[in-house]
JSON list of C-alpha atoms in Angstrom, two decimals:
[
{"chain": "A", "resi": 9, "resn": "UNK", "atom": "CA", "xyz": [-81.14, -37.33, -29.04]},
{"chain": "A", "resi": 10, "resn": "UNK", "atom": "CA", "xyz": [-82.25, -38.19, -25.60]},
{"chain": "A", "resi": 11, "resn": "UNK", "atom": "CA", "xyz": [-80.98, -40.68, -22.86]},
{"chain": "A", "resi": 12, "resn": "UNK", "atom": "CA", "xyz": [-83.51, -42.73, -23.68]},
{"chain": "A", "resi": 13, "resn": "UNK", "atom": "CA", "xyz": [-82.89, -43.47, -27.32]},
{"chain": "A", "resi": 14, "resn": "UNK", "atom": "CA", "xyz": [-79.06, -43.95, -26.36]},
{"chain": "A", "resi": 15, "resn": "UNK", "atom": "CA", "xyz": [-80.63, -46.81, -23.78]},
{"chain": "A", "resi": 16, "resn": "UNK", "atom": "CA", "xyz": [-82.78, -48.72, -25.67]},
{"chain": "A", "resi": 17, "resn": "UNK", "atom": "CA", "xyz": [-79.94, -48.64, -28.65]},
{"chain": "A", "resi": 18, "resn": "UNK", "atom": "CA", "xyz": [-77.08, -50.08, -26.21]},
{"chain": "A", "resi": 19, "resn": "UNK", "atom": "CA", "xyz": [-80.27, -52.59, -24.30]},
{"chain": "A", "resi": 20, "resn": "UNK", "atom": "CA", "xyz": [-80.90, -53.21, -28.37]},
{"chain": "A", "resi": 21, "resn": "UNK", "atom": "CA", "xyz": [-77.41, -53.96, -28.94]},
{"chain": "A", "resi": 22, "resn": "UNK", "atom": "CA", "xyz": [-76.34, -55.81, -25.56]},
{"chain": "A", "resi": 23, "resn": "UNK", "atom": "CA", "xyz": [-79.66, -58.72, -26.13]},
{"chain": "A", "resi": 24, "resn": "UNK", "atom": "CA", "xyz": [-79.05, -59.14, -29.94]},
{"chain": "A", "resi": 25, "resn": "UNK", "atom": "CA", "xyz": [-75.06, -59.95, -29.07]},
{"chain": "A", "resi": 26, "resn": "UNK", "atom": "CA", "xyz": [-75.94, -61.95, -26.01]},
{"chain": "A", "resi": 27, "resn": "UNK", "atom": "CA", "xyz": [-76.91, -64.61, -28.73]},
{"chain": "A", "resi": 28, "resn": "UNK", "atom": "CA", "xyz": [-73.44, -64.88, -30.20]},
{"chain": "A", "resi": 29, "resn": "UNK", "atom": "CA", "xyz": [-71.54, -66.50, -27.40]},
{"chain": "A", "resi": 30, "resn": "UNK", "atom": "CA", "xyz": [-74.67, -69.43, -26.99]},
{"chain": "A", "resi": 31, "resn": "UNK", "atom": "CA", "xyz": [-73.99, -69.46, -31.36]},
{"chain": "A", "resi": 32, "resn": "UNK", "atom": "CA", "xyz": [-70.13, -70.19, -30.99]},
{"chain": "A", "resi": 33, "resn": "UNK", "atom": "CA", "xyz": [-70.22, -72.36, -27.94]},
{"chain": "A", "resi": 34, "resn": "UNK", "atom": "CA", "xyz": [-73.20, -74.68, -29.71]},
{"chain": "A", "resi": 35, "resn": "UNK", "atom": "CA", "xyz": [-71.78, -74.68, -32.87]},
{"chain": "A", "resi": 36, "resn": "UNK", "atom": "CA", "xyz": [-68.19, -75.73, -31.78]},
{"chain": "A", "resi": 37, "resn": "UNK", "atom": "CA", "xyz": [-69.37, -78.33, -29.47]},
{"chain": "A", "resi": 38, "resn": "UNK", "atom": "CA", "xyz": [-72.28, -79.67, -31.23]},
{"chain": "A", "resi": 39, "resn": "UNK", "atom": "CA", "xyz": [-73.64, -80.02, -27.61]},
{"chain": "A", "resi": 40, "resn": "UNK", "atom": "CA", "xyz": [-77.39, -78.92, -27.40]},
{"chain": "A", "resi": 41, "resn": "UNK", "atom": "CA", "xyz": [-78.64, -81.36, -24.81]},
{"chain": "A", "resi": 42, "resn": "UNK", "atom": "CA", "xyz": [-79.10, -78.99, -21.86]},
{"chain": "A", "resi": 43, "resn": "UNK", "atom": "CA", "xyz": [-80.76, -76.52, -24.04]},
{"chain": "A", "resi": 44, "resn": "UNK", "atom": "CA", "xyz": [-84.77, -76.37, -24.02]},
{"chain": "A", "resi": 45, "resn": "UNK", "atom": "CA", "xyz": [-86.32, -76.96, -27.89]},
{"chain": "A", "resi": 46, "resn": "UNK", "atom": "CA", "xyz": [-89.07, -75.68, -26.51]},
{"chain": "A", "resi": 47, "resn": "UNK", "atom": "CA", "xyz": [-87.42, -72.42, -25.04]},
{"chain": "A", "resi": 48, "resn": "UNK", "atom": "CA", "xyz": [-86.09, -71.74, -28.99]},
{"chain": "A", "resi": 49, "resn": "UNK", "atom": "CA", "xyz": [-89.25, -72.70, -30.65]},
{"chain": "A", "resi": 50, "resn": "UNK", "atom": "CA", "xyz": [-90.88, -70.42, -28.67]},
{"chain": "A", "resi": 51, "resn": "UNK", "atom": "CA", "xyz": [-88.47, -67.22, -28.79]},
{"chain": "A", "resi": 52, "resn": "UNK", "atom": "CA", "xyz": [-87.92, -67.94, -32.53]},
{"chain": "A", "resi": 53, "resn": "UNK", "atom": "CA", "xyz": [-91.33, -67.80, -33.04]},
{"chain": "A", "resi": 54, "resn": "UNK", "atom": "CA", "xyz": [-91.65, -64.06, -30.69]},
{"chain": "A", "resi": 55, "resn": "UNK", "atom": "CA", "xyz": [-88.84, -62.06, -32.06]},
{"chain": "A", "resi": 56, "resn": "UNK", "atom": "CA", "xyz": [-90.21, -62.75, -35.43]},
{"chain": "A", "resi": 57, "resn": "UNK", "atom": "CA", "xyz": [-93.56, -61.13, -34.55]},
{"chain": "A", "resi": 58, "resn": "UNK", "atom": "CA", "xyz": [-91.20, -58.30, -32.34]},
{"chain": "A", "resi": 59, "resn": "UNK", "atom": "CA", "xyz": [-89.91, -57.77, -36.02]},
{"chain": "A", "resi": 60, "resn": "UNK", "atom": "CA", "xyz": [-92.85, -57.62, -37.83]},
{"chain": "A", "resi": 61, "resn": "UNK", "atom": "CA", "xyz": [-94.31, -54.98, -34.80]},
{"chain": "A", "resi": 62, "resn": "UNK", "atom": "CA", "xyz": [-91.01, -52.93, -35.72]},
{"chain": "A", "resi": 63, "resn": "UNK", "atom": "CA", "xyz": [-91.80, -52.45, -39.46]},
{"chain": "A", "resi": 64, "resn": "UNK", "atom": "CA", "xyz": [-95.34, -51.80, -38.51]},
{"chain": "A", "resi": 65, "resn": "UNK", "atom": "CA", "xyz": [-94.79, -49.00, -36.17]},
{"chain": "A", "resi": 66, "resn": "UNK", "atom": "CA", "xyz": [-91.49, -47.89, -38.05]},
{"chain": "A", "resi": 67, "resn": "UNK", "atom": "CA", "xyz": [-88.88, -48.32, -35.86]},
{"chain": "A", "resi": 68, "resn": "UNK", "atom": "CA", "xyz": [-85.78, -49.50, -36.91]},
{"chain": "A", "resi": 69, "resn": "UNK", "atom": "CA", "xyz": [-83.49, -51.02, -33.62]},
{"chain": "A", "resi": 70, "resn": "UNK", "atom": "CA", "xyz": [-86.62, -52.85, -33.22]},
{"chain": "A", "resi": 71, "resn": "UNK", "atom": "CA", "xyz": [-86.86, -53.91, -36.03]},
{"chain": "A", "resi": 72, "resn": "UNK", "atom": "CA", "xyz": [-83.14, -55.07, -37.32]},
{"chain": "A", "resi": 73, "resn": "UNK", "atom": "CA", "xyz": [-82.30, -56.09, -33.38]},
{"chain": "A", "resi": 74, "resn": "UNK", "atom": "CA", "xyz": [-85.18, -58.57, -33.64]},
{"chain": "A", "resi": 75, "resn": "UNK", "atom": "CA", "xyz": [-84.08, -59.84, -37.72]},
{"chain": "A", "resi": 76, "resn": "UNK", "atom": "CA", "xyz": [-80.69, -60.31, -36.04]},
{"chain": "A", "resi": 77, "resn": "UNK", "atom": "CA", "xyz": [-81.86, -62.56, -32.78]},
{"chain": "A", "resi": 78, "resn": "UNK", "atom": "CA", "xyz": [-84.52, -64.18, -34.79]},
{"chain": "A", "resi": 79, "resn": "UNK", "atom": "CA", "xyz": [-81.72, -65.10, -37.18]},
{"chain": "A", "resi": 80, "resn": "UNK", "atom": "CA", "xyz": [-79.47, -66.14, -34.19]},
{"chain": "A", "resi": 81, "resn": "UNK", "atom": "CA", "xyz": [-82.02, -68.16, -32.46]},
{"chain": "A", "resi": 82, "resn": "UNK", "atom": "CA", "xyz": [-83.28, -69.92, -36.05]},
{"chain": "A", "resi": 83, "resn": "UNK", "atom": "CA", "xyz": [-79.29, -71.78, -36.18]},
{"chain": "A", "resi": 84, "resn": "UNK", "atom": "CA", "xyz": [-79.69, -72.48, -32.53]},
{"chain": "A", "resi": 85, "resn": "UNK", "atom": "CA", "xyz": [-82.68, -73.78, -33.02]},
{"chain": "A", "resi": 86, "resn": "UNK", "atom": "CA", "xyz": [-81.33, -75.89, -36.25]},
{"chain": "A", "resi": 87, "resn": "UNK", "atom": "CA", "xyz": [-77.95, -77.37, -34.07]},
{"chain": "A", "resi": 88, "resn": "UNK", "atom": "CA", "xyz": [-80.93, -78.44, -31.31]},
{"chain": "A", "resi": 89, "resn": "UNK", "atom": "CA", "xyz": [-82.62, -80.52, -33.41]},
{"chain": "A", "resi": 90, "resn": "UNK", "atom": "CA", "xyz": [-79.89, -81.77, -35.30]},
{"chain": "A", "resi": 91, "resn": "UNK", "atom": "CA", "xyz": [-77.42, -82.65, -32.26]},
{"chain": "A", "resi": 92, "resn": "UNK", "atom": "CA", "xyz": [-81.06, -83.44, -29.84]},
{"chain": "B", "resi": 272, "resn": "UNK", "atom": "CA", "xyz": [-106.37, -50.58, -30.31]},
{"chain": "B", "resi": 273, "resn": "UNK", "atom": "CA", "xyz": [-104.61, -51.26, -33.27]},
{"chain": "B", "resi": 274, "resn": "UNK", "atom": "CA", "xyz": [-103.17, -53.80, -34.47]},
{"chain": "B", "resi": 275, "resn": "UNK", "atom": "CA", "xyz": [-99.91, -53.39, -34.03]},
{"chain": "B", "resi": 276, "resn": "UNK", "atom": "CA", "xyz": [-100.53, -52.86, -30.11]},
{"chain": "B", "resi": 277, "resn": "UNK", "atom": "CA", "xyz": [-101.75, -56.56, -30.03]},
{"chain": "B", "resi": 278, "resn": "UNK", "atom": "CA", "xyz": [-99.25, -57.92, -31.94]},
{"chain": "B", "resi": 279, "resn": "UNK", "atom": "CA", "xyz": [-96.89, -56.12, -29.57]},
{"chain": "B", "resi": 280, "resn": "UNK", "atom": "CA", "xyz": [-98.53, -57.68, -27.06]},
{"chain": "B", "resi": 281, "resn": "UNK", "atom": "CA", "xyz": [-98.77, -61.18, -28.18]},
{"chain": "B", "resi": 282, "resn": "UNK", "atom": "CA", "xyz": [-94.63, -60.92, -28.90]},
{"chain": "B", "resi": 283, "resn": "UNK", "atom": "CA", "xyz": [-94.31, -59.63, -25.37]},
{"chain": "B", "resi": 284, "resn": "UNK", "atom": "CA", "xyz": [-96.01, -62.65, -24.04]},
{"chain": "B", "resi": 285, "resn": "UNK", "atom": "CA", "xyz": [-94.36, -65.16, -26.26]},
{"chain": "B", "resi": 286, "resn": "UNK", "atom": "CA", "xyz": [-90.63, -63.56, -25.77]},
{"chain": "B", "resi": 287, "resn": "UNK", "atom": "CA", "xyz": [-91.55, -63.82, -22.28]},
{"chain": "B", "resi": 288, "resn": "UNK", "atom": "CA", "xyz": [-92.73, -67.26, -21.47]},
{"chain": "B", "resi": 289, "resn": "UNK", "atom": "CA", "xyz": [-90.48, -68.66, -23.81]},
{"chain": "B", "resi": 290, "resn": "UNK", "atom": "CA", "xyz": [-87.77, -68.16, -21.02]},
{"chain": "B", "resi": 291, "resn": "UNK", "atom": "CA", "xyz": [-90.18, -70.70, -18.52]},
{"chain": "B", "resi": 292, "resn": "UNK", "atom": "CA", "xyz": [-89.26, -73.96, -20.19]},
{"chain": "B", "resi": 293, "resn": "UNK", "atom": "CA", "xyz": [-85.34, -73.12, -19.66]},
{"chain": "B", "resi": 294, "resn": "UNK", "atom": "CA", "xyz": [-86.18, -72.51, -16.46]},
{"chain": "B", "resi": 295, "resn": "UNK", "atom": "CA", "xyz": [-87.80, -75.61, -15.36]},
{"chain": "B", "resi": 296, "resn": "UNK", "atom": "CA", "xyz": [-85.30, -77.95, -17.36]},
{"chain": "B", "resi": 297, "resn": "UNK", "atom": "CA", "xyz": [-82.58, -76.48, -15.50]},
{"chain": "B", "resi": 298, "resn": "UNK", "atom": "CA", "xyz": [-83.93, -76.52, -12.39]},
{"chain": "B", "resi": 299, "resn": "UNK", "atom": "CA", "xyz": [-85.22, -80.58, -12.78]},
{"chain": "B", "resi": 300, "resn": "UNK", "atom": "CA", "xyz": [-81.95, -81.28, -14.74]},
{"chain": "B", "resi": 301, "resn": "UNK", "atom": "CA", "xyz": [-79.40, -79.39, -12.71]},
{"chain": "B", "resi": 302, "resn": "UNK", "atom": "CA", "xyz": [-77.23, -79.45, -15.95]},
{"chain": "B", "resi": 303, "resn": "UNK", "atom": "CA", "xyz": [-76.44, -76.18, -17.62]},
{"chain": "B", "resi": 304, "resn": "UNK", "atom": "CA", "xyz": [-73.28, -77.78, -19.28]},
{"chain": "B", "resi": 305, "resn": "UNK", "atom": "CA", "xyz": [-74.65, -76.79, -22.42]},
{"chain": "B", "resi": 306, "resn": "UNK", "atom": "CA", "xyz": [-75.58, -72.81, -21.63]},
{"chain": "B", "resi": 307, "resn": "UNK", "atom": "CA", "xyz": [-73.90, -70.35, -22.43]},
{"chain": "B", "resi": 308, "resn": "UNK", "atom": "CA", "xyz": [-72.59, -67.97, -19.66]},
{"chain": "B", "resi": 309, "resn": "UNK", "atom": "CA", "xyz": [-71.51, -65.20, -20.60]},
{"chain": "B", "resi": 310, "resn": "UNK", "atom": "CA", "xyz": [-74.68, -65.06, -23.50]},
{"chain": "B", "resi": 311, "resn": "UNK", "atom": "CA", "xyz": [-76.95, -65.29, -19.73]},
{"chain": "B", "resi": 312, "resn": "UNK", "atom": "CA", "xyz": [-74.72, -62.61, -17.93]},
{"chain": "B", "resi": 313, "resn": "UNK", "atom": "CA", "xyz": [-74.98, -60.01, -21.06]},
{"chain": "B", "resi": 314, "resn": "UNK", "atom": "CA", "xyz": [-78.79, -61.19, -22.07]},
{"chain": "B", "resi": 315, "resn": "UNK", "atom": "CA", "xyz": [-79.68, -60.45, -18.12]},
{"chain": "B", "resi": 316, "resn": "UNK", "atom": "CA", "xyz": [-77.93, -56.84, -18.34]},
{"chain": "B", "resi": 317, "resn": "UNK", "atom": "CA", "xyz": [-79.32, -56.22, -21.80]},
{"chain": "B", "resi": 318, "resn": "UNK", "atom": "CA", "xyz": [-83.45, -56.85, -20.20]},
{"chain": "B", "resi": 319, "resn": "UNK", "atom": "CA", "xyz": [-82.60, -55.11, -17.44]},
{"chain": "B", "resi": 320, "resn": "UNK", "atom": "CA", "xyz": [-81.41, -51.94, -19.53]},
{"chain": "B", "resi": 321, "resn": "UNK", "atom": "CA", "xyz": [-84.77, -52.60, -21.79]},
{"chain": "B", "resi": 322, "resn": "UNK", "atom": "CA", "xyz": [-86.73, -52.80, -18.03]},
{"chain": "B", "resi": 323, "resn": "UNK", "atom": "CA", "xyz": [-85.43, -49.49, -17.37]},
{"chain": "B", "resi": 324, "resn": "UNK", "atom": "CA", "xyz": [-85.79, -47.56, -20.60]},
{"chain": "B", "resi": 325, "resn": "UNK", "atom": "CA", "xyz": [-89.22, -49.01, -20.64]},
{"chain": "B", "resi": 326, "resn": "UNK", "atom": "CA", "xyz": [-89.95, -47.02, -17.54]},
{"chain": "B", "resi": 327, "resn": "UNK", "atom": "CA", "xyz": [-88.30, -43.57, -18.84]},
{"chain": "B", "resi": 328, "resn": "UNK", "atom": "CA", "xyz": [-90.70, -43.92, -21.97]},
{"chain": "B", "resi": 329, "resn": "UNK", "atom": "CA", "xyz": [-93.30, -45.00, -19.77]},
{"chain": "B", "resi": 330, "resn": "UNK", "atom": "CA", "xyz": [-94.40, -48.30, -21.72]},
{"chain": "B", "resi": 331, "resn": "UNK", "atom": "CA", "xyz": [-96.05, -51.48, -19.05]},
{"chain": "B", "resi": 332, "resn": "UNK", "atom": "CA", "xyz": [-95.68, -53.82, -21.74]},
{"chain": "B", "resi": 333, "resn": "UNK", "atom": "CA", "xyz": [-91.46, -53.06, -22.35]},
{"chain": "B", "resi": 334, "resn": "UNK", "atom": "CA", "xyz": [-91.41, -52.60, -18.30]},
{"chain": "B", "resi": 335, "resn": "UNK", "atom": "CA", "xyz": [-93.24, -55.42, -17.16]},
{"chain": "B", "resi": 336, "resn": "UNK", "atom": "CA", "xyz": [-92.41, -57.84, -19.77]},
{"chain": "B", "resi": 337, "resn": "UNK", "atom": "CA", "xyz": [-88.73, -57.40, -19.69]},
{"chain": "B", "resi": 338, "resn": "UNK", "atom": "CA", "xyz": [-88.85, -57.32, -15.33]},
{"chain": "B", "resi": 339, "resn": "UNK", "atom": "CA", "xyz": [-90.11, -60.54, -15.78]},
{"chain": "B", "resi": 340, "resn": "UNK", "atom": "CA", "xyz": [-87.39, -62.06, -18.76]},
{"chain": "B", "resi": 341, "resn": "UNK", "atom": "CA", "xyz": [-84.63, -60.34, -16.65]},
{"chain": "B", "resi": 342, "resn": "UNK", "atom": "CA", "xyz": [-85.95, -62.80, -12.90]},
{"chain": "B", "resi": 343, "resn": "UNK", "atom": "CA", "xyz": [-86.25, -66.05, -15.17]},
{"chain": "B", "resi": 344, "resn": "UNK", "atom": "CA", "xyz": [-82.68, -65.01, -16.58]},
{"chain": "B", "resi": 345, "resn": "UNK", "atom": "CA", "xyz": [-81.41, -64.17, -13.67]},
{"chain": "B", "resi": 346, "resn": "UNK", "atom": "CA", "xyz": [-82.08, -67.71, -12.25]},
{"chain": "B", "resi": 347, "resn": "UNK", "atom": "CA", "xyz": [-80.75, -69.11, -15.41]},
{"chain": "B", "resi": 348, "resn": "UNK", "atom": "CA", "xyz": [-78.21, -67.34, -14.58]},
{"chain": "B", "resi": 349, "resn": "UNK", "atom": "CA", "xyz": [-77.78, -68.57, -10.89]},
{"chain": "B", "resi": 350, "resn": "UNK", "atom": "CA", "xyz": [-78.28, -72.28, -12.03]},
{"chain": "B", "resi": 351, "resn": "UNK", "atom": "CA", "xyz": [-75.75, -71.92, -14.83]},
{"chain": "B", "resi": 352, "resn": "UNK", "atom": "CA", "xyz": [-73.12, -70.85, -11.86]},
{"chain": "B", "resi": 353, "resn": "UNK", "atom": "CA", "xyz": [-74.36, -73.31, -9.75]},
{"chain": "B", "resi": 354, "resn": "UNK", "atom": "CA", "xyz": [-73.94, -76.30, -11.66]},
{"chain": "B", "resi": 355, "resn": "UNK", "atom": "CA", "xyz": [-71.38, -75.22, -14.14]}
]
């Protein structure tokens, strides 16, 4: 494999877990207010279409990096409206 | 072009913008109570890895698309640190 397939695995890895820690820390404090809906709406909305262009063109970190975050940014996106 | 280059495109733009409404909340607001660090510290490093493998495979879209996510994160970032 080359370096560049081991860097775009660990970027793939790094910006699907970055999600996690935003996850916990809403979840817990059911604290959303600082948070833009607007910001989630619109990512939800891009790393589904991210994982749609990653079963199209085959490519797997693409596309189960983008299920993951769009998964991840759905609940966000469910505590913001919820807790406002 | 095919169609999975626009609708690489149009998820590029999306993923991308959707960053600008965080932004400008967080600058009016100055509260970033509600962020999560550390998911802005890894999420910056993560774009910036995707920047750089985007130049190695020689894709504009991955390049300039994740430049731009890893400067509105960045100041995210700054803001969250900042205000607390």
């Amino acid at each position: 494999m080359e370096f560049s397939f081991y860097l775009g695995m660990i970027a793939a890895v790094i910006t699907t877990v970055a999600f996690l820690p935003q996850v916990i820390k809403a979840h817990k404090t059911k604290k959303t207010g600082d948070l833009s809906l607007l910001m989630y709406v619109l990512f939800t909305i891009g790393v589904g279409l991210w994982a749609i262009y990653g079963a199209i063109i085959g490519s797997w970190p693409v596309l189960l990096s983008n299920i993951i975050i769009f998964a991840l940014n759905l609940y966000i996106l469910f505590l913001k409206i919820k807790h406002g």
